[in-house]
mmCIF file with all atom_site columns, C-alpha atoms in Angstrom:
data_model
loop_
_atom_site.group_PDB
_atom_site.id
_atom_site.type_symbol
_atom_site.label_atom_id
_atom_site.label_alt_id
_atom_site.label_comp_id
_atom_site.label_asym_id
_atom_site.label_entity_id
_atom_site.label_seq_id
_atom_site.pdbx_PDB_ins_code
_atom_site.Cartn_x
_atom_site.Cartn_y
_atom_site.Cartn_z
_atom_site.occupancy
_atom_site.B_iso_or_equiv
_atom_site.pdbx_formal_charge
_atom_site.auth_seq_id
_atom_site.auth_comp_id
_atom_site.auth_asym_id
_atom_site.auth_atom_id
_atom_site.pdbx_PDB_model_num
ATOM 1   C CA . LEU A 1 1   ? 81.132  100.789 100.742 1.00 0.00 ? 1   LEU A CA 1
ATOM 2   C CA . ALA A 1 2   ? 80.156  97.168  101.323 1.00 0.00 ? 2   ALA A CA 1
ATOM 3   C CA . GLY A 1 3   ? 80.825  93.764  99.862  1.00 0.00 ? 3   GLY A CA 1
ATOM 4   C CA . ALA A 1 4   ? 81.797  90.147  100.289 1.00 0.00 ? 4   ALA A CA 1
ATOM 5   C CA . VAL A 1 5   ? 85.023  88.168  100.168 1.00 0.00 ? 5   VAL A CA 1
ATOM 6   C CA . LEU A 1 6   ? 84.743  84.678  98.724  1.00 0.00 ? 6   LEU A CA 1
ATOM 7   C CA . GLY A 1 7   ? 86.660  82.138  100.801 1.00 0.00 ? 7   GLY A CA 1
ATOM 8   C CA . ALA A 1 8   ? 86.925  84.336  103.909 1.00 0.00 ? 8   ALA A CA 1
ATOM 9   C CA . GLY A 1 9   ? 83.774  83.166  105.695 1.00 0.00 ? 9   GLY A CA 1
ATOM 10  C CA . GLY A 1 10  ? 84.191  81.739  109.188 1.00 0.00 ? 10  GLY A CA 1
ATOM 11  C CA . THR A 1 11  ? 87.611  83.328  109.704 1.00 0.00 ? 11  THR A CA 1
ATOM 12  C CA . GLU A 1 12  ? 88.877  86.610  111.163 1.00 0.00 ? 12  GLU A CA 1
ATOM 13  C CA . PHE A 1 13  ? 90.018  88.649  108.171 1.00 0.00 ? 13  PHE A CA 1
ATOM 14  C CA . LEU A 1 14  ? 90.423  92.422  108.203 1.00 0.00 ? 14  LEU A CA 1
ATOM 15  C CA . ALA A 1 15  ? 89.234  94.721  105.409 1.00 0.00 ? 15  ALA A CA 1
ATOM 16  C CA . GLU A 1 16  ? 91.193  97.938  104.835 1.00 0.00 ? 16  GLU A CA 1
ATOM 17  C CA . PHE A 1 17  ? 90.413  100.749 102.441 1.00 0.00 ? 17  PHE A CA 1
ATOM 18  C CA . HIS A 1 18  ? 93.418  102.860 101.408 1.00 0.00 ? 18  HIS A CA 1
ATOM 19  C CA . ILE A 1 19  ? 92.912  106.402 100.089 1.00 0.00 ? 19  ILE A CA 1
ATOM 20  C CA . ASP A 1 20  ? 95.793  108.815 99.493  1.00 0.00 ? 20  ASP A CA 1
ATOM 21  C CA . GLY A 1 21  ? 96.177  111.281 102.340 1.00 0.00 ? 21  GLY A CA 1
ATOM 22  C CA . TYR A 1 22  ? 94.398  109.137 104.962 1.00 0.00 ? 22  TYR A CA 1
ATOM 23  C CA . ASP A 1 23  ? 95.364  106.334 107.307 1.00 0.00 ? 23  ASP A CA 1
ATOM 24  C CA . PRO A 1 24  ? 93.728  103.075 106.162 1.00 0.00 ? 24  PRO A CA 1
ATOM 25  C CA . PHE A 1 25  ? 90.047  102.730 107.061 1.00 0.00 ? 25  PHE A CA 1
ATOM 26  C CA . LYS A 1 26  ? 89.416  99.340  108.715 1.00 0.00 ? 26  LYS A CA 1
ATOM 27  C CA . SER A 1 27  ? 86.474  96.961  109.019 1.00 0.00 ? 27  SER A CA 1
ATOM 28  C CA . ASN A 1 28  ? 86.231  93.389  110.238 1.00 0.00 ? 28  ASN A CA 1
ATOM 29  C CA . VAL A 1 29  ? 85.066  90.737  107.787 1.00 0.00 ? 29  VAL A CA 1
ATOM 30  C CA . ASP A 1 30  ? 82.242  88.829  109.475 1.00 0.00 ? 30  ASP A CA 1
ATOM 31  C CA . HIS A 1 31  ? 81.895  85.042  109.605 1.00 0.00 ? 31  HIS A CA 1
ATOM 32  C CA . GLY A 1 32  ? 79.866  85.129  106.386 1.00 0.00 ? 32  GLY A CA 1
ATOM 33  C CA . GLY A 1 33  ? 82.667  86.942  104.534 1.00 0.00 ? 33  GLY A CA 1
ATOM 34  C CA . LEU A 1 34  ? 80.831  90.300  104.509 1.00 0.00 ? 34  LEU A CA 1
ATOM 35  C CA . PHE A 1 35  ? 82.359  93.721  105.213 1.00 0.00 ? 35  PHE A CA 1
ATOM 36  C CA . ARG A 1 36  ? 81.100  97.316  105.366 1.00 0.00 ? 36  ARG A CA 1
ATOM 37  C CA . PHE A 1 37  ? 82.816  100.697 105.664 1.00 0.00 ? 37  PHE A CA 1
ATOM 38  C CA . HIS A 1 38  ? 80.990  103.762 106.997 1.00 0.00 ? 38  HIS A CA 1
ATOM 39  C CA . HIS A 1 39  ? 81.799  107.458 106.584 1.00 0.00 ? 39  HIS A CA 1
ATOM 40  C CA . LEU A 1 40  ? 84.486  107.187 103.885 1.00 0.00 ? 40  LEU A CA 1
ATOM 41  C CA . PRO A 1 41  ? 85.612  110.426 102.229 1.00 0.00 ? 41  PRO A CA 1
ATOM 42  C CA . ASP A 1 42  ? 84.785  110.835 98.533  1.00 0.00 ? 42  ASP A CA 1
ATOM 43  C CA . GLY A 1 43  ? 87.435  109.412 96.268  1.00 0.00 ? 43  GLY A CA 1
ATOM 44  C CA . LYS A 1 44  ? 89.030  106.382 94.725  1.00 0.00 ? 44  LYS A CA 1
ATOM 45  C CA . GLY A 1 45  ? 91.203  103.896 96.581  1.00 0.00 ? 45  GLY A CA 1
ATOM 46  C CA . THR A 1 46  ? 92.321  100.326 97.107  1.00 0.00 ? 46  THR A CA 1
ATOM 47  C CA . LEU A 1 47  ? 90.462  97.628  99.035  1.00 0.00 ? 47  LEU A CA 1
ATOM 48  C CA . VAL A 1 48  ? 92.701  95.121  100.851 1.00 0.00 ? 48  VAL A CA 1
ATOM 49  C CA . ILE A 1 49  ? 91.488  91.995  102.668 1.00 0.00 ? 49  ILE A CA 1
ATOM 50  C CA . HIS A 1 50  ? 94.067  90.119  104.771 1.00 0.00 ? 50  HIS A CA 1
ATOM 51  C CA . LYS A 1 51  ? 94.769  88.294  108.017 1.00 0.00 ? 51  LYS A CA 1
ATOM 52  C CA . ALA A 1 52  ? 97.997  88.312  110.031 1.00 0.00 ? 52  ALA A CA 1
ATOM 53  C CA . GLY A 1 53  ? 99.964  85.124  109.441 1.00 0.00 ? 53  GLY A CA 1
ATOM 54  C CA . GLU A 1 54  ? 97.760  84.163  106.482 1.00 0.00 ? 54  GLU A CA 1
ATOM 55  C CA . ASN A 1 55  ? 99.113  83.935  102.911 1.00 0.00 ? 55  ASN A CA 1
ATOM 56  C CA . ARG A 1 56  ? 95.773  84.563  101.225 1.00 0.00 ? 56  ARG A CA 1
ATOM 57  C CA . VAL A 1 57  ? 94.957  88.158  100.350 1.00 0.00 ? 57  VAL A CA 1
ATOM 58  C CA . ALA A 1 58  ? 92.514  90.107  98.161  1.00 0.00 ? 58  ALA A CA 1
ATOM 59  C CA . VAL A 1 59  ? 93.263  93.497  96.625  1.00 0.00 ? 59  VAL A CA 1
ATOM 60  C CA . VAL A 1 60  ? 90.934  95.551  94.406  1.00 0.00 ? 60  VAL A CA 1
ATOM 61  C CA . GLU A 1 61  ? 92.372  98.790  93.032  1.00 0.00 ? 61  GLU A CA 1
ATOM 62  C CA . GLY A 1 62  ? 90.455  101.776 91.656  1.00 0.00 ? 62  GLY A CA 1
ATOM 63  C CA . VAL A 1 63  ? 87.375  101.444 93.897  1.00 0.00 ? 63  VAL A CA 1
ATOM 64  C CA . TYR A 1 64  ? 85.154  104.526 94.225  1.00 0.00 ? 64  TYR A CA 1
ATOM 65  C CA . THR A 1 65  ? 83.883  105.170 97.754  1.00 0.00 ? 65  THR A CA 1
ATOM 66  C CA . GLY A 1 66  ? 80.407  106.140 96.516  1.00 0.00 ? 66  GLY A CA 1
ATOM 67  C CA . ARG A 1 67  ? 79.710  102.873 94.681  1.00 0.00 ? 67  ARG A CA 1
ATOM 68  C CA . LYS A 1 68  ? 76.202  101.546 95.393  1.00 0.00 ? 68  LYS A CA 1
ATOM 69  C CA . ASP A 1 69  ? 76.539  97.896  94.310  1.00 0.00 ? 69  ASP A CA 1
ATOM 70  C CA . PRO A 1 70  ? 78.274  95.412  96.628  1.00 0.00 ? 70  PRO A CA 1
ATOM 71  C CA . LEU A 1 71  ? 81.901  94.711  95.835  1.00 0.00 ? 71  LEU A CA 1
ATOM 72  C CA . ILE A 1 72  ? 82.672  90.991  95.551  1.00 0.00 ? 72  ILE A CA 1
ATOM 73  C CA . THR A 1 73  ? 86.251  89.796  95.523  1.00 0.00 ? 73  THR A CA 1
ATOM 74  C CA . GLU A 1 74  ? 88.134  86.544  96.032  1.00 0.00 ? 74  GLU A CA 1
ATOM 75  C CA . LEU A 1 75  ? 91.167  85.639  98.091  1.00 0.00 ? 75  LEU A CA 1
ATOM 76  C CA . ILE A 1 76  ? 94.310  84.644  96.202  1.00 0.00 ? 76  ILE A CA 1
ATOM 77  C CA . GLU A 1 77  ? 97.632  83.222  97.385  1.00 0.00 ? 77  GLU A CA 1
ATOM 78  C CA . GLY A 1 78  ? 99.853  86.158  98.344  1.00 0.00 ? 78  GLY A CA 1
ATOM 79  C CA . LEU A 1 79  ? 103.616 86.442  98.031  1.00 0.00 ? 79  LEU A CA 1
ATOM 80  C CA . ALA A 1 80  ? 105.869 87.965  100.690 1.00 0.00 ? 80  ALA A CA 1
ATOM 81  C CA . ILE A 1 81  ? 109.062 89.921  99.987  1.00 0.00 ? 81  ILE A CA 1
ATOM 82  C CA . THR A 1 82  ? 111.942 89.118  102.366 1.00 0.00 ? 82  THR A CA 1
ATOM 83  C CA . GLY A 1 83  ? 115.445 90.352  102.960 1.00 0.00 ? 83  GLY A CA 1
ATOM 84  C CA . THR A 1 84  ? 118.014 92.022  105.173 1.00 0.00 ? 84  THR A CA 1
ATOM 85  C CA . ILE A 1 85  ? 118.964 95.680  105.376 1.00 0.00 ? 85  ILE A CA 1
ATOM 86  C CA . VAL A 1 86  ? 122.505 96.685  106.282 1.00 0.00 ? 86  VAL A CA 1
ATOM 87  C CA . GLY A 1 87  ? 124.394 99.942  106.765 1.00 0.00 ? 87  GLY A CA 1
ATOM 88  C CA . GLN A 1 88  ? 128.175 100.120 106.525 1.00 0.00 ? 88  GLN A CA 1
ATOM 89  C CA . GLY A 1 89  ? 128.267 96.305  106.455 1.00 0.00 ? 89  GLY A CA 1
ATOM 90  C CA . ARG A 1 90  ? 126.229 95.878  109.672 1.00 0.00 ? 90  ARG A CA 1
ATOM 91  C CA . PRO A 1 91  ? 122.545 94.881  110.038 1.00 0.00 ? 91  PRO A CA 1
ATOM 92  C CA . LEU A 1 92  ? 120.187 97.749  110.835 1.00 0.00 ? 92  LEU A CA 1
ATOM 93  C CA . ALA A 1 93  ? 117.358 97.276  113.334 1.00 0.00 ? 93  ALA A CA 1
ATOM 94  C CA . GLY A 1 94  ? 114.540 99.190  114.961 1.00 0.00 ? 94  GLY A CA 1
ATOM 95  C CA . GLY A 1 95  ? 112.813 100.418 111.835 1.00 0.00 ? 95  GLY A CA 1
ATOM 96  C CA . ARG A 1 96  ? 110.074 99.280  109.504 1.00 0.00 ? 96  ARG A CA 1
ATOM 97  C CA . VAL A 1 97  ? 109.690 98.160  105.908 1.00 0.00 ? 97  VAL A CA 1
ATOM 98  C CA . ILE A 1 98  ? 106.887 99.715  103.845 1.00 0.00 ? 98  ILE A CA 1
ATOM 99  C CA . ALA A 1 99  ? 105.606 98.132  100.608 1.00 0.00 ? 99  ALA A CA 1
ATOM 100 C CA . THR A 1 100 ? 103.442 100.376 98.391  1.00 0.00 ? 100 THR A CA 1
ATOM 101 C CA . ARG A 1 101 ? 101.707 100.103 95.027  1.00 0.00 ? 101 ARG A CA 1
ATOM 102 C CA . GLY A 1 102 ? 99.403  102.985 94.199  1.00 0.00 ? 102 GLY A CA 1
ATOM 103 C CA . THR A 1 103 ? 97.257  103.692 97.273  1.00 0.00 ? 103 THR A CA 1
ATOM 104 C CA . PHE A 1 104 ? 97.951  100.184 98.669  1.00 0.00 ? 104 PHE A CA 1
ATOM 105 C CA . ARG A 1 105 ? 100.400 100.184 101.620 1.00 0.00 ? 105 ARG A CA 1
ATOM 106 C CA . PHE A 1 106 ? 101.604 97.431  103.981 1.00 0.00 ? 106 PHE A CA 1
ATOM 107 C CA . GLU A 1 107 ? 104.145 97.789  106.794 1.00 0.00 ? 107 GLU A CA 1
ATOM 108 C CA . GLY A 1 108 ? 106.247 95.340  108.786 1.00 0.00 ? 108 GLY A CA 1
ATOM 109 C CA . PRO A 1 109 ? 108.994 95.581  111.418 1.00 0.00 ? 109 PRO A CA 1
ATOM 110 C CA . VAL A 1 110 ? 112.734 95.210  110.827 1.00 0.00 ? 110 VAL A CA 1
ATOM 111 C CA . ALA A 1 111 ? 114.122 92.687  113.354 1.00 0.00 ? 111 ALA A CA 1
ATOM 112 C CA . GLU A 1 112 ? 117.216 93.235  115.512 1.00 0.00 ? 112 GLU A CA 1
ATOM 113 C CA . ASP A 1 113 ? 119.354 91.319  112.984 1.00 0.00 ? 113 ASP A CA 1
ATOM 114 C CA . GLY A 1 114 ? 118.162 93.538  110.092 1.00 0.00 ? 114 GLY A CA 1
ATOM 115 C CA . VAL A 1 115 ? 115.856 90.839  108.667 1.00 0.00 ? 115 VAL A CA 1
ATOM 116 C CA . TRP A 1 116 ? 112.445 91.979  107.401 1.00 0.00 ? 116 TRP A CA 1
ATOM 117 C CA . ARG A 1 117 ? 109.407 90.424  105.731 1.00 0.00 ? 117 ARG A CA 1
ATOM 118 C CA . THR A 1 118 ? 106.378 92.046  104.156 1.00 0.00 ? 118 THR A CA 1
ATOM 119 C CA . PRO A 1 119 ? 102.944 90.547  104.666 1.00 0.00 ? 119 PRO A CA 1
ATOM 120 C CA . ALA A 1 120 ? 101.548 88.403  101.823 1.00 0.00 ? 120 ALA A CA 1
ATOM 121 C CA . LEU A 1 121 ? 101.061 90.620  98.773  1.00 0.00 ? 121 LEU A CA 1
ATOM 122 C CA . PRO A 1 122 ? 99.243  90.063  95.467  1.00 0.00 ? 122 PRO A CA 1
ATOM 123 C CA . PRO A 1 123 ? 101.532 89.537  92.444  1.00 0.00 ? 123 PRO A CA 1
ATOM 124 C CA . GLY A 1 124 ? 103.029 92.742  91.038  1.00 0.00 ? 124 GLY A CA 1
ATOM 125 C CA . ALA A 1 125 ? 105.773 95.313  91.540  1.00 0.00 ? 125 ALA A CA 1
ATOM 126 C CA . TYR A 1 126 ? 106.036 97.175  94.854  1.00 0.00 ? 126 TYR A CA 1
ATOM 127 C CA . GLU A 1 127 ? 108.126 100.109 95.977  1.00 0.00 ? 127 GLU A CA 1
ATOM 128 C CA . LEU A 1 128 ? 109.919 99.293  99.203  1.00 0.00 ? 128 LEU A CA 1
ATOM 129 C CA . ALA A 1 129 ? 110.971 101.960 101.651 1.00 0.00 ? 129 ALA A CA 1
ATOM 130 C CA . PHE A 1 130 ? 112.684 101.617 105.007 1.00 0.00 ? 130 PHE A CA 1
ATOM 131 C CA . GLU A 1 131 ? 112.308 104.076 107.822 1.00 0.00 ? 131 GLU A CA 1
ATOM 132 C CA . PHE A 1 132 ? 114.536 104.300 110.867 1.00 0.00 ? 132 PHE A CA 1
ATOM 133 C CA . LYS A 1 133 ? 113.976 106.845 113.590 1.00 0.00 ? 133 LYS A CA 1
ATOM 134 C CA . TYR A 1 134 ? 117.127 108.486 114.863 1.00 0.00 ? 134 TYR A CA 1
ATOM 135 C CA . PRO A 1 135 ? 116.752 111.179 117.536 1.00 0.00 ? 135 PRO A CA 1
ATOM 136 C CA . LYS A 1 136 ? 118.689 113.689 115.444 1.00 0.00 ? 136 LYS A CA 1
ATOM 137 C CA . ASP A 1 137 ? 117.877 112.703 111.838 1.00 0.00 ? 137 ASP A CA 1
ATOM 138 C CA . GLY A 1 138 ? 114.139 111.786 111.925 1.00 0.00 ? 138 GLY A CA 1
ATOM 139 C CA . PHE A 1 139 ? 112.823 109.273 109.396 1.00 0.00 ? 139 PHE A CA 1
ATOM 140 C CA . VAL A 1 140 ? 114.989 108.577 106.338 1.00 0.00 ? 140 VAL A CA 1
ATOM 141 C CA . PRO A 1 141 ? 113.462 106.376 103.572 1.00 0.00 ? 141 PRO A CA 1
ATOM 142 C CA . THR A 1 142 ? 115.449 104.384 100.974 1.00 0.00 ? 142 THR A CA 1
ATOM 143 C CA . PRO A 1 143 ? 113.109 103.317 98.119  1.00 0.00 ? 143 PRO A CA 1
ATOM 144 C CA . THR A 1 144 ? 113.610 100.408 95.715  1.00 0.00 ? 144 THR A CA 1
ATOM 145 C CA . THR A 1 145 ? 111.146 98.518  93.463  1.00 0.00 ? 145 THR A CA 1
ATOM 146 C CA . VAL A 1 146 ? 110.802 94.708  93.481  1.00 0.00 ? 146 VAL A CA 1
ATOM 147 C CA . GLU A 1 147 ? 108.302 91.997  92.519  1.00 0.00 ? 147 GLU A CA 1
ATOM 148 C CA . ALA A 1 148 ? 106.125 90.262  95.128  1.00 0.00 ? 148 ALA A CA 1
ATOM 149 C CA . GLY A 1 149 ? 107.670 86.902  95.960  1.00 0.00 ? 149 GLY A CA 1
ATOM 150 C CA . THR A 1 150 ? 111.269 88.178  95.834  1.00 0.00 ? 150 THR A CA 1
ATOM 151 C CA . THR A 1 151 ? 113.263 86.621  98.672  1.00 0.00 ? 151 THR A CA 1
ATOM 152 C CA . ASP A 1 152 ? 116.618 87.057  100.404 1.00 0.00 ? 152 ASP A CA 1
ATOM 153 C CA . LEU A 1 153 ? 117.274 90.621  99.212  1.00 0.00 ? 153 LEU A CA 1
ATOM 154 C CA . VAL A 1 154 ? 120.255 92.325  100.815 1.00 0.00 ? 154 VAL A CA 1
ATOM 155 C CA . LEU A 1 155 ? 119.808 96.095  100.640 1.00 0.00 ? 155 LEU A CA 1
ATOM 156 C CA . GLU A 1 156 ? 122.424 98.675  101.620 1.00 0.00 ? 156 GLU A CA 1
ATOM 157 C CA . TRP A 1 157 ? 121.175 101.688 103.573 1.00 0.00 ? 157 TRP A CA 1
ATOM 158 C CA . ALA A 1 158 ? 122.434 104.982 102.197 1.00 0.00 ? 158 ALA A CA 1
ATOM 159 C CA . SER A 1 159 ? 122.134 107.719 104.804 1.00 0.00 ? 159 SER A CA 1
ATOM 160 C CA . ARG A 1 160 ? 121.898 111.355 103.760 1.00 0.00 ? 160 ARG A CA 1
#
C-alpha cells in the first residue's frame, strides 16, 4: 500500500494503517509527502497520517490492503477531545484514554490530576474508553461516545 499526503511534505509525519486484530502498521512519511507499507495482511482498514503535537491529520477509512493505485489524501485540521476522569469524587491517574471509530484507534495518557487529551482527530463521533491497571483487577474500560472537538468533559469512573 503506497500513496501521498498533500501538505505533509518536508515534515516528519507518521503513517499508520489500522486493521482489526493487529497493532497499527507504521511507516514514515518522507519529505516529499510519500509513504509505503510493506507486508500488510489481506483486509480492509483505516489509514491515519499524523504528527505528535500537530493539529493536522488525515484519515481514510475502508482502504483495501491489496489496492494497486496510489492513495492520495489531504491533511485537515483535527479536533482533540479533552476532559478529566474521576472516581468517587477524586481524579484518577496512571491510565490511558483510547478513542476509536471503526478500525481507527488513538491513545493518550491520563495525567496525575486525572486530566486527559486525545490527539487531533478528524470530525466525527468516537467511542472513548479508559483503562487503568490495578494489580488485582487488570484493565477495566468505561466506554462513552462523544464528538471530536468536545472539551472539558468530566467522566465518572464506574468500577465493576
